[in-house]
CSV table of C-alpha atoms in Angstrom, one decimal:
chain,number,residue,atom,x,y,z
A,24,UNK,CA,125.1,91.4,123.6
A,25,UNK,CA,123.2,95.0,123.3
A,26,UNK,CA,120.9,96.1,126.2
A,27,UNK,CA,117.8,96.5,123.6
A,28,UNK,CA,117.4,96.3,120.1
A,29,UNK,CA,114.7,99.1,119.9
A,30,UNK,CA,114.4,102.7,121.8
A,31,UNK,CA,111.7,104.8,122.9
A,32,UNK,CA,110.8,107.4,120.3
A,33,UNK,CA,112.0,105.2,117.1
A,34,UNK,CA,109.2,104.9,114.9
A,35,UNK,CA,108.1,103.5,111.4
A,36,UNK,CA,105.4,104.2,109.2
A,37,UNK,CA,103.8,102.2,106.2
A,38,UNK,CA,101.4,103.5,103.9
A,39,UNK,CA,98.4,101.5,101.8
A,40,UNK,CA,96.4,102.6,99.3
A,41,UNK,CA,92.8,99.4,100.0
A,42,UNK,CA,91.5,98.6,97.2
A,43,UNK,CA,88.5,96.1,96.4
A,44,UNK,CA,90.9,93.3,95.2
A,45,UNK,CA,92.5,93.5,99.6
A,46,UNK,CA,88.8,93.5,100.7
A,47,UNK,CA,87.8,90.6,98.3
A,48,UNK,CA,90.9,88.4,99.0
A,49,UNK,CA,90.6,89.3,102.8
A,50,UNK,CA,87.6,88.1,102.7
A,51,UNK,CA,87.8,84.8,101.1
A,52,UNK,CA,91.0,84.1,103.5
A,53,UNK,CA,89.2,84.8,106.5
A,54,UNK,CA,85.8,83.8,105.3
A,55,UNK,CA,84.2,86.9,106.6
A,56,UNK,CA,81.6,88.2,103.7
A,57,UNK,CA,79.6,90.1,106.1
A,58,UNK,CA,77.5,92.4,103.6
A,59,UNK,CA,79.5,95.8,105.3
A,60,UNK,CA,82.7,94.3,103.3
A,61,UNK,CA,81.0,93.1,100.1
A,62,UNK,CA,77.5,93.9,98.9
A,63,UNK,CA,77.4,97.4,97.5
A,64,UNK,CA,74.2,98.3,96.8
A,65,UNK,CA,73.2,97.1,100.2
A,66,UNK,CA,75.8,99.7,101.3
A,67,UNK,CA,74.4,102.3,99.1
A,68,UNK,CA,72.0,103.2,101.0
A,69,UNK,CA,73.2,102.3,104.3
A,70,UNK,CA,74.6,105.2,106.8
A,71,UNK,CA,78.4,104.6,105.3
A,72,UNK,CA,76.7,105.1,101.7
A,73,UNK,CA,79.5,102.5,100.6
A,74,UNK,CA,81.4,99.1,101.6
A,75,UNK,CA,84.1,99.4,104.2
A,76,UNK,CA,86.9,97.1,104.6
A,77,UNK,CA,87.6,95.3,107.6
A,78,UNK,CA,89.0,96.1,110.6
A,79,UNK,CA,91.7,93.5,110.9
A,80,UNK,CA,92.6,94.2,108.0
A,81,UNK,CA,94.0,97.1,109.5
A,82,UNK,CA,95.4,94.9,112.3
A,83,UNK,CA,97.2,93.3,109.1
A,84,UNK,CA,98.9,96.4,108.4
A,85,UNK,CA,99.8,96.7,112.0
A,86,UNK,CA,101.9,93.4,111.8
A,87,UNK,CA,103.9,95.3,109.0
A,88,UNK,CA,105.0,97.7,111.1
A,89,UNK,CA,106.1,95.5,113.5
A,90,UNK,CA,107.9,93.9,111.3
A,91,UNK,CA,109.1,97.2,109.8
A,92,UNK,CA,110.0,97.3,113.5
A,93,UNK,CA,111.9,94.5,113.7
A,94,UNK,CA,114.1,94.7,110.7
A,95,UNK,CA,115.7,98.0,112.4
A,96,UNK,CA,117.0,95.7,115.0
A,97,UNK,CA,118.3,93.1,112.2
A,98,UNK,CA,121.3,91.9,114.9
A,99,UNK,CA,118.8,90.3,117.2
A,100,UNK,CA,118.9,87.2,115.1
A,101,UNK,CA,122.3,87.4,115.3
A,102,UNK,CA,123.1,87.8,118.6
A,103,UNK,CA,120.8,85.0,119.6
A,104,UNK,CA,117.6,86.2,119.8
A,105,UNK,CA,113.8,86.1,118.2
A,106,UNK,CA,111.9,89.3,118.0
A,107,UNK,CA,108.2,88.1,117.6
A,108,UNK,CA,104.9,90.3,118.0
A,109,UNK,CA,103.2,89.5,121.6
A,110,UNK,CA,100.0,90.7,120.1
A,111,UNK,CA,97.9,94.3,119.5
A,112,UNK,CA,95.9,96.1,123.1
A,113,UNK,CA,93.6,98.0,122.9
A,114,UNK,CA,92.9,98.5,119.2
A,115,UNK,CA,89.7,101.0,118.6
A,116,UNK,CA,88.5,101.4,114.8
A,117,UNK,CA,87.9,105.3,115.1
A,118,UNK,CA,86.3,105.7,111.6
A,119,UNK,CA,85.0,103.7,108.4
A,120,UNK,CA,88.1,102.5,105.7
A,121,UNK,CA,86.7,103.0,102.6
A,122,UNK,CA,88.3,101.2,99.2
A,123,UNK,CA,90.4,103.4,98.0
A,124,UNK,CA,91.2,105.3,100.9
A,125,UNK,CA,95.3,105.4,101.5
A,126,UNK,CA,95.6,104.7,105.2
A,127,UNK,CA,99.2,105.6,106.7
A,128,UNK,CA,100.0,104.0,109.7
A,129,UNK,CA,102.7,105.1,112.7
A,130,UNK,CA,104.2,102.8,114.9
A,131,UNK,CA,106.5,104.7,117.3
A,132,UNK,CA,108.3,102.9,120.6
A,133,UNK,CA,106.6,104.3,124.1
A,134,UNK,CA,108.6,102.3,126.8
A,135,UNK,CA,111.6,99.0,126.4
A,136,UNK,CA,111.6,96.6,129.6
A,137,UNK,CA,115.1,94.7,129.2
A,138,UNK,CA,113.7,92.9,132.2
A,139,UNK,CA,110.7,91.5,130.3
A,140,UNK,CA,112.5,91.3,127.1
A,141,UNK,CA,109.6,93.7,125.9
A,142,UNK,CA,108.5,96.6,124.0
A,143,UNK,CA,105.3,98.8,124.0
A,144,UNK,CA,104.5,101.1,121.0
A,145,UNK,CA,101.9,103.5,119.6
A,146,UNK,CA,100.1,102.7,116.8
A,147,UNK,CA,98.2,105.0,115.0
A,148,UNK,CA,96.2,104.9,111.6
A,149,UNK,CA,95.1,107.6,109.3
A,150,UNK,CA,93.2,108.2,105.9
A,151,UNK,CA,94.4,110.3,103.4
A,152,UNK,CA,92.4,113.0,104.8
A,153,UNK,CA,94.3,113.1,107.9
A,154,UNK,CA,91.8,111.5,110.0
A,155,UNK,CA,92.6,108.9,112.8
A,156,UNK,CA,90.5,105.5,111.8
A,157,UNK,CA,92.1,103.2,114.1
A,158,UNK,CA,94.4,103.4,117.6
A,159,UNK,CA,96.3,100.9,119.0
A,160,UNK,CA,99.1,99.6,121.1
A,161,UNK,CA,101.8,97.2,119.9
A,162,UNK,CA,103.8,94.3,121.7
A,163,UNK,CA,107.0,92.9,120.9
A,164,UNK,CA,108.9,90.8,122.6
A,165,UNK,CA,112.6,89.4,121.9
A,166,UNK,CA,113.1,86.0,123.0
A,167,UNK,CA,116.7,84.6,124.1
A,168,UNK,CA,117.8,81.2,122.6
A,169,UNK,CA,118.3,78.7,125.2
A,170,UNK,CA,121.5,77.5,125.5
C-alpha cells in the first residue's frame, strides 16, 4: 500500500461560469430566498447594485475540487481505502459573486499527515477579473477499511 495518495504542491482547479438558473435552483434546494439572492430590483439600488449568489454555493464548488482531488488518487479505493472530505476551515467570502461572473477556483495540497490519514489544502476563488472572492482551507481524509 502507498504512503499517501496526494502530495504537497498538487493542485486542481475548476472553473464556473453562475448563472441565475444555479442561484434559483440553490435556492429552492436549500430554501434560502433571502432577497440578496433573489429580488432584483430590491438589489438595484442596494450597495451591490445587483443580486449575488450565495456563499455556499461557492462552498459547493469547493467539494468539486475535492473531488477533482480525489479522483487523482483513483487507487485509494483500490487499495482499501475511502477518501472522504473532513470539511472546509476557515472559509472567508472576500467579495460579492455576481450572476454571470466565471469564478475559477484552486485547490492546491499544503501538508499530508500519513499519521492522521489526512490532508490540508489551499483553496482559493477568483472572478473573471482576477479578484479573490472567497479563501479557504480544505480537509480530506482517507479512511482504512477495517479488516
Amino acid at each position: 500500500m502507498k504512503d499517501f495518495y496526494v502530495s504537497v504542491g498538487q493542485t486542481v482547479t475548476f472553473s464556473k461560469t453562475v448563472s441565475e438558473s444555479d442561484v434559483y435552483l440553490f435556492a429552492g434546494i436549500t430554501g434560502d430566498l433571502a432577497p440578496v439572492h433573489v429580488n432584483q430590483a430590491l438589489m438595484e439600488r442596494s450597495a451591490y447594485g445587483q443580486r449575488i449568489a450565495h456563499g455556499a454555493l461557492l462552498v459547493g464548488f469547493m467539494s468539486t475540487l475535492s473531488t477533482l482531488m480525489v479522483a487523482q488518487a483513483d487507487d485509494a479505493l483500490v487499495n482499501g481505502e475511502t477518501p472522504v472530505a473532513l470539511g472546509y476551515d476557515r472559509i472567508r467570502f472576500t467579495a460579492p459573486v455576481f450572476f454571470g461572473d466565471t469564478i475559477t477556483l484552486t485547490y492546491t495540497i499544503t501538508a499530508v499527515d500519513t499519521v492522521k490519514r489526512r490532508s490540508l489544502a489551499d483553496i482559493e476563488a477568483k472572478n473573471q477579473r482576477n479578484e479573490i472572492v472567497a479563501v479557504a482551507t480544505g480537509l480530506l481524509k482517507w479512511v482504512r477499511k477495517e479488516d
